[in-house]
mmCIF file of C-alpha atoms in Angstrom:
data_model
loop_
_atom_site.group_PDB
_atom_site.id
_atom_site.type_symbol
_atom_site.label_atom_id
_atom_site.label_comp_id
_atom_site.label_asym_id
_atom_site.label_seq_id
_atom_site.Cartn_x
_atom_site.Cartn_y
_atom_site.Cartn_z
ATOM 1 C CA UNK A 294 0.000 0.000 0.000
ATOM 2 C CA UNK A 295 1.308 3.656 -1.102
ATOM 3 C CA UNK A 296 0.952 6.934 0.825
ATOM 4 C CA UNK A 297 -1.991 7.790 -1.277
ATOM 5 C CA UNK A 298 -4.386 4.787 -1.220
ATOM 6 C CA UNK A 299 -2.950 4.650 2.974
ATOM 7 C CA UNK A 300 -4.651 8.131 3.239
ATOM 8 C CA UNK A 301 -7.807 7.292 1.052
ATOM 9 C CA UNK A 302 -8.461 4.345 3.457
ATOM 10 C CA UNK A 303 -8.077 6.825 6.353
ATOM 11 C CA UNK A 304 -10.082 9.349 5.202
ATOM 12 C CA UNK A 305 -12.910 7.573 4.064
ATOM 13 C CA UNK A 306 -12.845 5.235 7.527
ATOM 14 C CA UNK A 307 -12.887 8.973 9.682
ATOM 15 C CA UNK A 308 -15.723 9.950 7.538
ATOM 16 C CA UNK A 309 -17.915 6.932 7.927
ATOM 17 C CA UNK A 310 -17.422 7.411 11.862
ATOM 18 C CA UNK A 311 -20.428 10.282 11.964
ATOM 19 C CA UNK A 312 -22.239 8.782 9.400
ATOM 20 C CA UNK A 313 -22.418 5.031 10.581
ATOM 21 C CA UNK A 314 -23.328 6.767 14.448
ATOM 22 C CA UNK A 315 -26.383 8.353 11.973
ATOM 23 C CA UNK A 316 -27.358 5.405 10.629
ATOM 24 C CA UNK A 317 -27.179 3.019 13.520
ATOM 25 C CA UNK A 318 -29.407 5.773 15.035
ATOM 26 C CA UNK A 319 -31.925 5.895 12.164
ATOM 27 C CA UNK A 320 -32.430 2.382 12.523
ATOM 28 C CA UNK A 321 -33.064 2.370 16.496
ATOM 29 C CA UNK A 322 -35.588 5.504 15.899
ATOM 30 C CA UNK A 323 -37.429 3.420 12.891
ATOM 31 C CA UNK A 324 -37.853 0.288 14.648
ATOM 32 C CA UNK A 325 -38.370 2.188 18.306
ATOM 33 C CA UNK A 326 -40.848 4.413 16.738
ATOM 34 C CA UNK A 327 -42.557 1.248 14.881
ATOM 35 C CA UNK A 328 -42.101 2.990 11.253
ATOM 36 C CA UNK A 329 -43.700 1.308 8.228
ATOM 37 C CA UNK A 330 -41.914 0.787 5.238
ATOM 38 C CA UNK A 331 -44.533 3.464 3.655
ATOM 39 C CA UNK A 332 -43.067 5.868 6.573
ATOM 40 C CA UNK A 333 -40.098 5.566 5.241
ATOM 41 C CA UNK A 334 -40.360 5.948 1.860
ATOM 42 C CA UNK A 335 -42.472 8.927 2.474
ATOM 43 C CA UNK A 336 -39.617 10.586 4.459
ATOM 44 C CA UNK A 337 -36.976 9.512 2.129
ATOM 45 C CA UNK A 338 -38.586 9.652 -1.091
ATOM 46 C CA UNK A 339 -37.885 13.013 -2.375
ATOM 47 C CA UNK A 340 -34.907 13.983 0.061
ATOM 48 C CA UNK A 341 -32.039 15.571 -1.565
ATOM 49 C CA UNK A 342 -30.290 15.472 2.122
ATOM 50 C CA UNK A 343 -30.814 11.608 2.745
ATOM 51 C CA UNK A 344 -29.639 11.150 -1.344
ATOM 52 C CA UNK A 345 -26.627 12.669 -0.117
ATOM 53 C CA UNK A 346 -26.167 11.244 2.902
ATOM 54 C CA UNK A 347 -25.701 7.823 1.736
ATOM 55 C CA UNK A 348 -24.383 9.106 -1.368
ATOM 56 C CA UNK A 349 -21.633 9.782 0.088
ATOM 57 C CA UNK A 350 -21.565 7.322 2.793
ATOM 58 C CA UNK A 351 -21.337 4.454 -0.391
ATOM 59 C CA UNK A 352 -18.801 6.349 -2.031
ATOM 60 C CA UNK A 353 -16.894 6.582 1.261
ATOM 61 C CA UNK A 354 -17.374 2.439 1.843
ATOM 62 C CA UNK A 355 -16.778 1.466 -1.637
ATOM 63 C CA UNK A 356 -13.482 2.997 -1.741
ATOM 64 C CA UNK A 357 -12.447 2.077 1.884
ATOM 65 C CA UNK A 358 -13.609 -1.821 1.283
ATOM 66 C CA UNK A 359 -11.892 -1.704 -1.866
ATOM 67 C CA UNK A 360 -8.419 -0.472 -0.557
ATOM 68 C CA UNK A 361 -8.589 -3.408 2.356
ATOM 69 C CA UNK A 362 -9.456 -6.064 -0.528
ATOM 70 C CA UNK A 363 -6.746 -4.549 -2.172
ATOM 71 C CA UNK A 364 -4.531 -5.550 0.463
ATOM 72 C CA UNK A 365 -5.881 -9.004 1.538
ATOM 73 C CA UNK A 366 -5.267 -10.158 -2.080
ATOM 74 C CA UNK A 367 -1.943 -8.672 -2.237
ATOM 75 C CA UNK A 368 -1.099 -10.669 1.238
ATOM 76 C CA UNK A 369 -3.033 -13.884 1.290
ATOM 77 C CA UNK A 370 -3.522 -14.614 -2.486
ATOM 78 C CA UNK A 371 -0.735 -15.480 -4.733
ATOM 79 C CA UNK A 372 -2.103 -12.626 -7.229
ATOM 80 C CA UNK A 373 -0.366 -10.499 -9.099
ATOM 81 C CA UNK A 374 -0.268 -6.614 -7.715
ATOM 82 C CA UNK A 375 -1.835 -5.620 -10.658
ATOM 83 C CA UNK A 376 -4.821 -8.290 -10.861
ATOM 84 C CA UNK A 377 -5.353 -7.959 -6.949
ATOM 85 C CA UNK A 378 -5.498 -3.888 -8.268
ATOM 86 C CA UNK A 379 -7.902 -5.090 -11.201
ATOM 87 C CA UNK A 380 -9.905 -7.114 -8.850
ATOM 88 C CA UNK A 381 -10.182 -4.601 -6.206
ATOM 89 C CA UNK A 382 -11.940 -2.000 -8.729
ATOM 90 C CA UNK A 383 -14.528 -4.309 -9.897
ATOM 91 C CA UNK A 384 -15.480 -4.677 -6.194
ATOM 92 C CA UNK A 385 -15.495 -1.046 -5.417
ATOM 93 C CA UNK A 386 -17.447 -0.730 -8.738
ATOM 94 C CA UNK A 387 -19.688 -3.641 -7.679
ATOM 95 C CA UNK A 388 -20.311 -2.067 -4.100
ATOM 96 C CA UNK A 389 -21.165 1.339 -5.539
ATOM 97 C CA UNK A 390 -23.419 0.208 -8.193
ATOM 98 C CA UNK A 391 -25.152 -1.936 -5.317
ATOM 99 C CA UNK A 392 -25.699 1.100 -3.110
ATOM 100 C CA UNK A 393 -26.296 3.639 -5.516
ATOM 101 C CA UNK A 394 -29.596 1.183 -6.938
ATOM 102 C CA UNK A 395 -30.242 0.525 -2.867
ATOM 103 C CA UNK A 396 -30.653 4.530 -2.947
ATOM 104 C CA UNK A 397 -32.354 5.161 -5.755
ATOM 105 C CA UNK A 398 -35.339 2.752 -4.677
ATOM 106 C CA UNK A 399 -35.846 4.537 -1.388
ATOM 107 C CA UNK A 400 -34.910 8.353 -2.586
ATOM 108 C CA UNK A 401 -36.502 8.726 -5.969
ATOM 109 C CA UNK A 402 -39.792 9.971 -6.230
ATOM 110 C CA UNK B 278 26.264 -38.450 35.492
ATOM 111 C CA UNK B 279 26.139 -35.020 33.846
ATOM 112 C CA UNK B 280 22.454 -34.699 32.792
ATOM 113 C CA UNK B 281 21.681 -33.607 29.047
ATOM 114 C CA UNK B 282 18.920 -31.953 26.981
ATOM 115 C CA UNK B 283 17.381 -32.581 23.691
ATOM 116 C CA UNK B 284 18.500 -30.342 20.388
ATOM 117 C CA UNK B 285 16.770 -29.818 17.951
ATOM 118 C CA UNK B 286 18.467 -28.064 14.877
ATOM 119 C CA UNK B 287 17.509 -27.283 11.554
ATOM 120 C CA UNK B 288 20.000 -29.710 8.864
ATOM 121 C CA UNK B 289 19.588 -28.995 5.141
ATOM 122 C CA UNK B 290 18.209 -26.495 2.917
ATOM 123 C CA UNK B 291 14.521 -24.869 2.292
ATOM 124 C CA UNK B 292 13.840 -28.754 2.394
ATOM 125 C CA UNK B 293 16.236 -29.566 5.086
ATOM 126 C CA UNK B 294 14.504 -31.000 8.733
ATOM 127 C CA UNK B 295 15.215 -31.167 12.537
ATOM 128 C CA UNK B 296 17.833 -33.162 13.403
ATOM 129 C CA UNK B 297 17.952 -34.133 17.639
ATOM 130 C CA UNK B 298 21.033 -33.988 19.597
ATOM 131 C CA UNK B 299 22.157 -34.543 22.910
ATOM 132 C CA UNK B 300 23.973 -31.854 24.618
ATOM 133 C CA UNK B 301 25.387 -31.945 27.865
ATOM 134 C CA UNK B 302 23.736 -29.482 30.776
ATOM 135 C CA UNK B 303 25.287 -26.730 31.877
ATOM 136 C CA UNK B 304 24.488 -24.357 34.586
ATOM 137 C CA UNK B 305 25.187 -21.461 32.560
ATOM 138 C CA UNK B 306 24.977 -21.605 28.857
ATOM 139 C CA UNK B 307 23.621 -19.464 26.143
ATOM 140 C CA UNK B 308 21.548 -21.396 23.125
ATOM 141 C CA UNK B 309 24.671 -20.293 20.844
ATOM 142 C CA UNK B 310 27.385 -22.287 23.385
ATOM 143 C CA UNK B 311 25.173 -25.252 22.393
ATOM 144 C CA UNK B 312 25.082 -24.565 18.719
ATOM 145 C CA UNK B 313 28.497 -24.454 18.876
ATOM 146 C CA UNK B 314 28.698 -27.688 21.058
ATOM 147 C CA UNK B 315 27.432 -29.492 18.385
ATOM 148 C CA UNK B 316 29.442 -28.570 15.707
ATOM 149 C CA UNK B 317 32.695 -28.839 17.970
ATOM 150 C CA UNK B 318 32.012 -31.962 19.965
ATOM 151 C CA UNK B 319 28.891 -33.416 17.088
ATOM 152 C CA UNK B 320 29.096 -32.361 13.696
ATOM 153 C CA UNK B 321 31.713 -30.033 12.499
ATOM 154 C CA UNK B 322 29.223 -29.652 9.220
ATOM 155 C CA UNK B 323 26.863 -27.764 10.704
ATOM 156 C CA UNK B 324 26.718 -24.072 9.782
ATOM 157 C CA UNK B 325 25.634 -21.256 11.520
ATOM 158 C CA UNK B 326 26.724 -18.038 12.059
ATOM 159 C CA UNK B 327 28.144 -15.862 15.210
ATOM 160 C CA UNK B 328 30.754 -13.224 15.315
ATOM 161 C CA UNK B 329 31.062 -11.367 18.487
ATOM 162 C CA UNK B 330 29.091 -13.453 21.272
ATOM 163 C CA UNK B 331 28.540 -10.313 23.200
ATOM 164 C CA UNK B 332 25.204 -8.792 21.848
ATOM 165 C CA UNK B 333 26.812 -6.440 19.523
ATOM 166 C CA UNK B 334 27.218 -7.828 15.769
ATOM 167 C CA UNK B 335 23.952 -9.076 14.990
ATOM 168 C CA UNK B 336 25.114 -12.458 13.481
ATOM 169 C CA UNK B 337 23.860 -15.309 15.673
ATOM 170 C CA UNK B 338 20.253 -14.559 15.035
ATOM 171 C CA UNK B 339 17.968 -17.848 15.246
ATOM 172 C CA UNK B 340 14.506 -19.185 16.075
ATOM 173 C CA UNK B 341 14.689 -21.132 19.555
ATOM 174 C CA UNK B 342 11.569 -22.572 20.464
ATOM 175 C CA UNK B 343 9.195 -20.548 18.088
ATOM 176 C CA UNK B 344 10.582 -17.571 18.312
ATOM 177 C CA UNK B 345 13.734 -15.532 16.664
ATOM 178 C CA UNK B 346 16.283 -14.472 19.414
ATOM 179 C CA UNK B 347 19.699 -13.459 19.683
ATOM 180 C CA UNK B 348 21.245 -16.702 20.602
ATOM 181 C CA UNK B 349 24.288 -15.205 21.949
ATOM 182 C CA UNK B 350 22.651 -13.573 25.082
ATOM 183 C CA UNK B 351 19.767 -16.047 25.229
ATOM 184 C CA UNK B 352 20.198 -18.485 27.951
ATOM 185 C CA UNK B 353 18.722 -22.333 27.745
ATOM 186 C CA UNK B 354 17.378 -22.176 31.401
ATOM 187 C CA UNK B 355 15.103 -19.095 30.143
ATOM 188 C CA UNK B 356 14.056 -20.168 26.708
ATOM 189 C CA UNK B 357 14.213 -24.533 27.379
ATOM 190 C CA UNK B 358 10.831 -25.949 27.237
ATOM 191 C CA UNK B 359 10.728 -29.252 29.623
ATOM 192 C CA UNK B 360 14.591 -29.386 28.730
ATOM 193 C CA UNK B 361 14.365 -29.247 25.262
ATOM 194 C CA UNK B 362 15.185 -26.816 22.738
ATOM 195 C CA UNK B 363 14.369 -26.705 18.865
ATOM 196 C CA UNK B 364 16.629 -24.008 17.041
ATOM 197 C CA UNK B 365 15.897 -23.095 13.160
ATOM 198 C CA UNK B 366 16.973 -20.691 10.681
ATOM 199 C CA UNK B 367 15.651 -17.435 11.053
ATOM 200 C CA UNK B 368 12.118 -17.150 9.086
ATOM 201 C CA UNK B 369 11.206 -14.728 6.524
ATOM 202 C CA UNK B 370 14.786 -15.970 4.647
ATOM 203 C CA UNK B 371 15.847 -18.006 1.986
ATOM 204 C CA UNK B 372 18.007 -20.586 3.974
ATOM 205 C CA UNK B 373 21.538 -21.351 3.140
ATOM 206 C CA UNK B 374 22.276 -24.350 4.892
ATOM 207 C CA UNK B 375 21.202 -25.334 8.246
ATOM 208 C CA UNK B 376 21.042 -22.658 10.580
ATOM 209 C CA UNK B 377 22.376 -19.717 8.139
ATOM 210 C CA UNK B 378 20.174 -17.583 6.081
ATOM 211 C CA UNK B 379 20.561 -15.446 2.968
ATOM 212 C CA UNK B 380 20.403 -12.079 4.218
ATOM 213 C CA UNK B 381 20.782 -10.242 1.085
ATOM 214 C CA UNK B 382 16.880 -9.738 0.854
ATOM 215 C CA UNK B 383 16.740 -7.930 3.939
ATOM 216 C CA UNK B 384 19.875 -5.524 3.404
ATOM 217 C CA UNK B 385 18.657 -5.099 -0.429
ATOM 218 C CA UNK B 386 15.715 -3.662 1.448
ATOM 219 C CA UNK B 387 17.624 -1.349 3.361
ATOM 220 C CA UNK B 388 18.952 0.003 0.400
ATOM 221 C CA UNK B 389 15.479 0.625 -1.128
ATOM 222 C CA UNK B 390 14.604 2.252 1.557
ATOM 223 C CA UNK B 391 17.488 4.959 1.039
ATOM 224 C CA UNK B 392 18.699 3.795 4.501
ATOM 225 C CA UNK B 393 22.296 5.669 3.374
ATOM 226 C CA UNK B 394 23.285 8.413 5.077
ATOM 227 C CA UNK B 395 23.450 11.696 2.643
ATOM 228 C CA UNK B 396 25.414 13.866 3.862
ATOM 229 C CA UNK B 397 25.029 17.602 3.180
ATOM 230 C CA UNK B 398 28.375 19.088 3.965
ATOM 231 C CA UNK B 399 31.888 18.227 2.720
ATOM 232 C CA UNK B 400 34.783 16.965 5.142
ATOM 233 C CA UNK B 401 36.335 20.779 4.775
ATOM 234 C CA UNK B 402 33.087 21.800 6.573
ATOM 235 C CA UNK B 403 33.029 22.367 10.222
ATOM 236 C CA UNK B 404 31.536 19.563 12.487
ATOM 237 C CA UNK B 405 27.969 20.400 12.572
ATOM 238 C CA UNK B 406 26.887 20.563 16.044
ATOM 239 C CA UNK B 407 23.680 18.932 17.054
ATOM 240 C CA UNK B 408 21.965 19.315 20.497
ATOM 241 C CA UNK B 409 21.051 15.950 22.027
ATOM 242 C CA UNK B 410 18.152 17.572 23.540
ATOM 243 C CA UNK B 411 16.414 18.402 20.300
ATOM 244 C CA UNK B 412 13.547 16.536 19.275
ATOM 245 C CA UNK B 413 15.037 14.951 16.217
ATOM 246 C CA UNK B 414 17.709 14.075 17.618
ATOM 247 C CA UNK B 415 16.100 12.416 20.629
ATOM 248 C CA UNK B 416 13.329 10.856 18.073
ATOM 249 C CA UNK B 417 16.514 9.304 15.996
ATOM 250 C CA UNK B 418 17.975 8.137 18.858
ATOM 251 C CA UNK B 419 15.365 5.697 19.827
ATOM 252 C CA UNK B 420 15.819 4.209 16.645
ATOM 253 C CA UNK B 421 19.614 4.378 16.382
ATOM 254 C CA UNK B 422 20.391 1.066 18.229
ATOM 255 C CA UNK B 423 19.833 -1.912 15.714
ATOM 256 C CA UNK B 424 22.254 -4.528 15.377
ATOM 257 C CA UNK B 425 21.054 -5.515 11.985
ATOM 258 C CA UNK B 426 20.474 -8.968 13.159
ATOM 259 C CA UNK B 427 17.050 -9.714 11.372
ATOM 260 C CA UNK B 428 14.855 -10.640 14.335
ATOM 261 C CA UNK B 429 12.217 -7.838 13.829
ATOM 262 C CA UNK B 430 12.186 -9.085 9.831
ATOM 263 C CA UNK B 431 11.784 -12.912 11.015
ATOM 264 C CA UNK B 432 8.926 -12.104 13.313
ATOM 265 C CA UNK B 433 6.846 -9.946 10.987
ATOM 266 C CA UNK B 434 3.847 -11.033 10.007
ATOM 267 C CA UNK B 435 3.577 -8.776 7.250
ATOM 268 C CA UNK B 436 7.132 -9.611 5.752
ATOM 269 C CA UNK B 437 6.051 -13.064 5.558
ATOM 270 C CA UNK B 438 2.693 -12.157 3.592
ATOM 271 C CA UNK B 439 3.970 -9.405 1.200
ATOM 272 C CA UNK B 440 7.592 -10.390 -0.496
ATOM 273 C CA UNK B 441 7.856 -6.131 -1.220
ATOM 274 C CA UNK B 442 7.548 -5.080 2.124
ATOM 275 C CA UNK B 443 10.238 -3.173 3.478
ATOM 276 C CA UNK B 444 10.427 -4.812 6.907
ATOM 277 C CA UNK B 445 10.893 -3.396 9.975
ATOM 278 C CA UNK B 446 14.434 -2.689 10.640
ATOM 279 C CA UNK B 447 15.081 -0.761 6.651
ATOM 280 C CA UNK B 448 12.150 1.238 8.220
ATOM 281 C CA UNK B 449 13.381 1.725 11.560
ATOM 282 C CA UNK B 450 16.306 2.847 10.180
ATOM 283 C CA UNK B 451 14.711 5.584 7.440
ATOM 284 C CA UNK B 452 13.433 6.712 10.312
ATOM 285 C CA UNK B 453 16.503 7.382 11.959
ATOM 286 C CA UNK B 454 17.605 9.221 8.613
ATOM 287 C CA UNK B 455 14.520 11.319 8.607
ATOM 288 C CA UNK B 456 15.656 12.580 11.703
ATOM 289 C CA UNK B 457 18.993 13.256 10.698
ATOM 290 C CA UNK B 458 19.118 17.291 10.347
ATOM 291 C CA UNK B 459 22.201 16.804 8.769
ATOM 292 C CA UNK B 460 21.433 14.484 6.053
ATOM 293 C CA UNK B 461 20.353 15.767 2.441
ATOM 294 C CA UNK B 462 17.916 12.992 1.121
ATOM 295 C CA UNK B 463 15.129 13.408 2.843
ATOM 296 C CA UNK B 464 12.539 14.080 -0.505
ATOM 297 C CA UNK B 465 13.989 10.717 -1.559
ATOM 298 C CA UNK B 466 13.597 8.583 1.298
ATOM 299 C CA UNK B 467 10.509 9.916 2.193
ATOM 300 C CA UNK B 468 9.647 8.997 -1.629
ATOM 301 C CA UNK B 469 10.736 5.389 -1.218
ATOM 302 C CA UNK B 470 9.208 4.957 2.379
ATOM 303 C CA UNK B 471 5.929 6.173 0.999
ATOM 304 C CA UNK B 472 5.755 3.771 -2.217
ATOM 305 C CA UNK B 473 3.978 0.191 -2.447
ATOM 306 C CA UNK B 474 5.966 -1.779 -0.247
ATOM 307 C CA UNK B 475 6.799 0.997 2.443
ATOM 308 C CA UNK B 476 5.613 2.005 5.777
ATOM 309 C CA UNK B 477 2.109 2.144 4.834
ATOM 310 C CA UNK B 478 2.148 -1.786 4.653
ATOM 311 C CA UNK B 479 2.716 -1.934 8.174
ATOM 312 C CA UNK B 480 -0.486 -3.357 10.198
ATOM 313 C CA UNK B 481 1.419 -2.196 13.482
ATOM 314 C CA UNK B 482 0.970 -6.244 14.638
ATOM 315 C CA UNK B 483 4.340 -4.912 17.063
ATOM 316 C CA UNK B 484 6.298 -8.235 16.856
ATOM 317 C CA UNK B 485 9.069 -6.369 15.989
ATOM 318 C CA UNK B 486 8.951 -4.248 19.014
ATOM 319 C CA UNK B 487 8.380 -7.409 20.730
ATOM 320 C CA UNK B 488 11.659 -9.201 19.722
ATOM 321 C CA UNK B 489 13.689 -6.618 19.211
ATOM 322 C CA UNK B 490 16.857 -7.551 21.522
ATOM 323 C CA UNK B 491 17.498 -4.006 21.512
ATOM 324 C CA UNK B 492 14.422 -3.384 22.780
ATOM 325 C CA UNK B 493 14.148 -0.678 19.583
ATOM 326 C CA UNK B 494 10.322 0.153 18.567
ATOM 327 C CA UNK B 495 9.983 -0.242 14.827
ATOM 328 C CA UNK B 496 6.306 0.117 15.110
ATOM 329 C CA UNK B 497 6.689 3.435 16.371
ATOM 330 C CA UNK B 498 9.334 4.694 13.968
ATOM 331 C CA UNK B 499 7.325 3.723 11.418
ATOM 332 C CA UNK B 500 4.673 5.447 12.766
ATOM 333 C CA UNK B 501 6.496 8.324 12.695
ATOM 334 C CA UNK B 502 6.966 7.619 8.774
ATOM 335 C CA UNK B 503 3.598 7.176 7.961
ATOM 336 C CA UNK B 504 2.796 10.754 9.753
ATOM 337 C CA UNK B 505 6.002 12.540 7.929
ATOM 338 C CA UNK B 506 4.600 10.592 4.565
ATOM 339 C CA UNK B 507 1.340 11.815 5.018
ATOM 340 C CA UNK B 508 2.311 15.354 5.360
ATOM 341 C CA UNK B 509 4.562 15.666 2.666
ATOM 342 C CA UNK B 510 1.860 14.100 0.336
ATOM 343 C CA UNK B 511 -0.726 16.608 1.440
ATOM 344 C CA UNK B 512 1.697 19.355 0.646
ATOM 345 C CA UNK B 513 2.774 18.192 -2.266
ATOM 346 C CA UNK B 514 5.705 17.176 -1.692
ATOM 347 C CA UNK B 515 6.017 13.557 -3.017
ATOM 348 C CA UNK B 516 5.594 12.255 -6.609
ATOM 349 C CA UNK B 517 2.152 9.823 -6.652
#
């Protein structure tokens, strides 16, 4: 690992700090609260600010994942640097596609 | 009758095996007096390595029981398990014969990680003066201690998973560079420290700091290189 994917994975894990506390919260006010799945979509559906919450907080995990795959392959795989690199993309691709759809079904109107 | 203990040492090559001796007792002897036992009294084929028996050189660096020590100021009453001792190669090595590795790996390492001094003034230069109350000079000296003796690289984990890392003695000793005030390749090293391979590879398991018979902290001076790396990246400094 170089300087600048070392600082990516450090960034992105001090970002997710606030925004994981948020969304562990969210959940215990849903279920405490007894919130339909209509309730939900009604407060999400529509919301710029939740679109960009987890907008960003998929970004943020995609790349952060990524990096540690990254890594694992490098270590504990006899892969190539440059296929564990390859491989490592795909799944950050793969996580962000999967997120993005997960928050277009619940923010879109 | 003289009681004896049970020796296990490494005979052969990458494919080589434990071989057991029997080794007399002593009340006071040091794993290395029994290496050399063997090959005195035993086997005068059996290699290994050991220059100054004081602690000093770094040479007579093995695994005894599991873990890498210096064998020279190890004693077998500390380190014997139910009178028995099993002494390899170090790890992390391509092995020679028996009990002597191939360190050129590990010093090739140092070199990568510009562990060279650079000087920045000629010999017709005054002595630079340097304060050993200063914080760079107090930060290199807790790094300036290492015998060279490849425990810290035998233990690491991360050696042992990822052929390009550094290790943690090159680093250590960057880090001893960096602090250098008088030394003029810092961009470099910081450059090498900082690529694939460097101090960001470390996962800070602390075996080195562990082992170290010097009771040195690699962790911590590479600690110290991830922070400098960082900073220098954020202004700029270093090439991606």
């Amino acid at each position: 690992m170089n300087v600048r994917l070392y600082l990516w994975q450090r960034m992105t894990a001090a970002a997710m700090v606030p925004l994981l506390i948020v969304h562990l919260a969210v959940i215990f006010y849903a279920t405490r609260q007894d919130l339909t799945a209509a309730d939900i979509l009604s407060r999400t559906r529509g919301s710029v600010a939740w679109a960009l919450f987890y907008g960003v907080f998929v970004a943020a995990a995609a790349i952060h994942a990524s990096i540690g795959v990254r890594n694992i392959l490098v270590e504990w795989t006899p892969m190539r640097h440059r296929t564990a690199e390859i491989a490592s993309i795909g799944f950050a691709i793969l996580l962000g596609v999967l997120g993005l759809r997960a928050i277009a079904a619940v923010v879109l109107p | 009758m003289q009681s004896e203990m049970s020796v296990s040492l490494w005979r052969g090559g990458e494919d080589g095996a434990y071989v057991t001796y029997k080794v007399p007792e002593r009340a006071n002897q040091t794993v290395l007096d029994v290496v050399t036992w063997i090959q005195r009294n035993v086997d005068s084929t059996l290699s290994y390595r050991f220059a100054c028996r004081v602690g000093m050189c770094g040479s007579c660096a093995m695994v005894v029981n599991g873990r890498p020590r210096w064998t020279c100021r190890t004693h077998v009453s500390k380190v014997a398990k139910n009178g028995a001792l099993q002494i390899g190669p170090l790890q992390n090595m391509p092995i020679i014969k028996d009990l002597a590795t191939d360190m050129k790996p590990f010093f090739e390492k140092w070199q990568s990680a510009k562990g060279v001094f650079e000087p920045s003034k000629t010999r017709h230069d005054p002595i630079e003066e340097i304060r050993p109350d200063t914080p760079e000079r107090v930060a290199a000296d807790a790094a300036v201690e290492c015998i060279n003796c490849g425990v810290c690289y035998s233990a690491c984990d991360t050696v042992r998973w990822n052929g390009d890392y550094m290790g943690p003695a090159a680093l250590n000793r960057a880090w001893s560079l960096v602090n250098d005030v008088r030394d003029s390749g810092q961009a470099e090293r910081l450059q090498a420290v900082a690529s694939g391979g460097g101090c960001h590879s470390c996962h800070s398991h602390q075996t080195c700091q562990q082992f170290c018979p010097q009771s040195l902290n690699p962790t911590a001076a590479i600690a110290g290189l991830k922070r400098r790396t960082v900073q220098a990246y954020l202004k700029g400094d270093l090439k991606k």
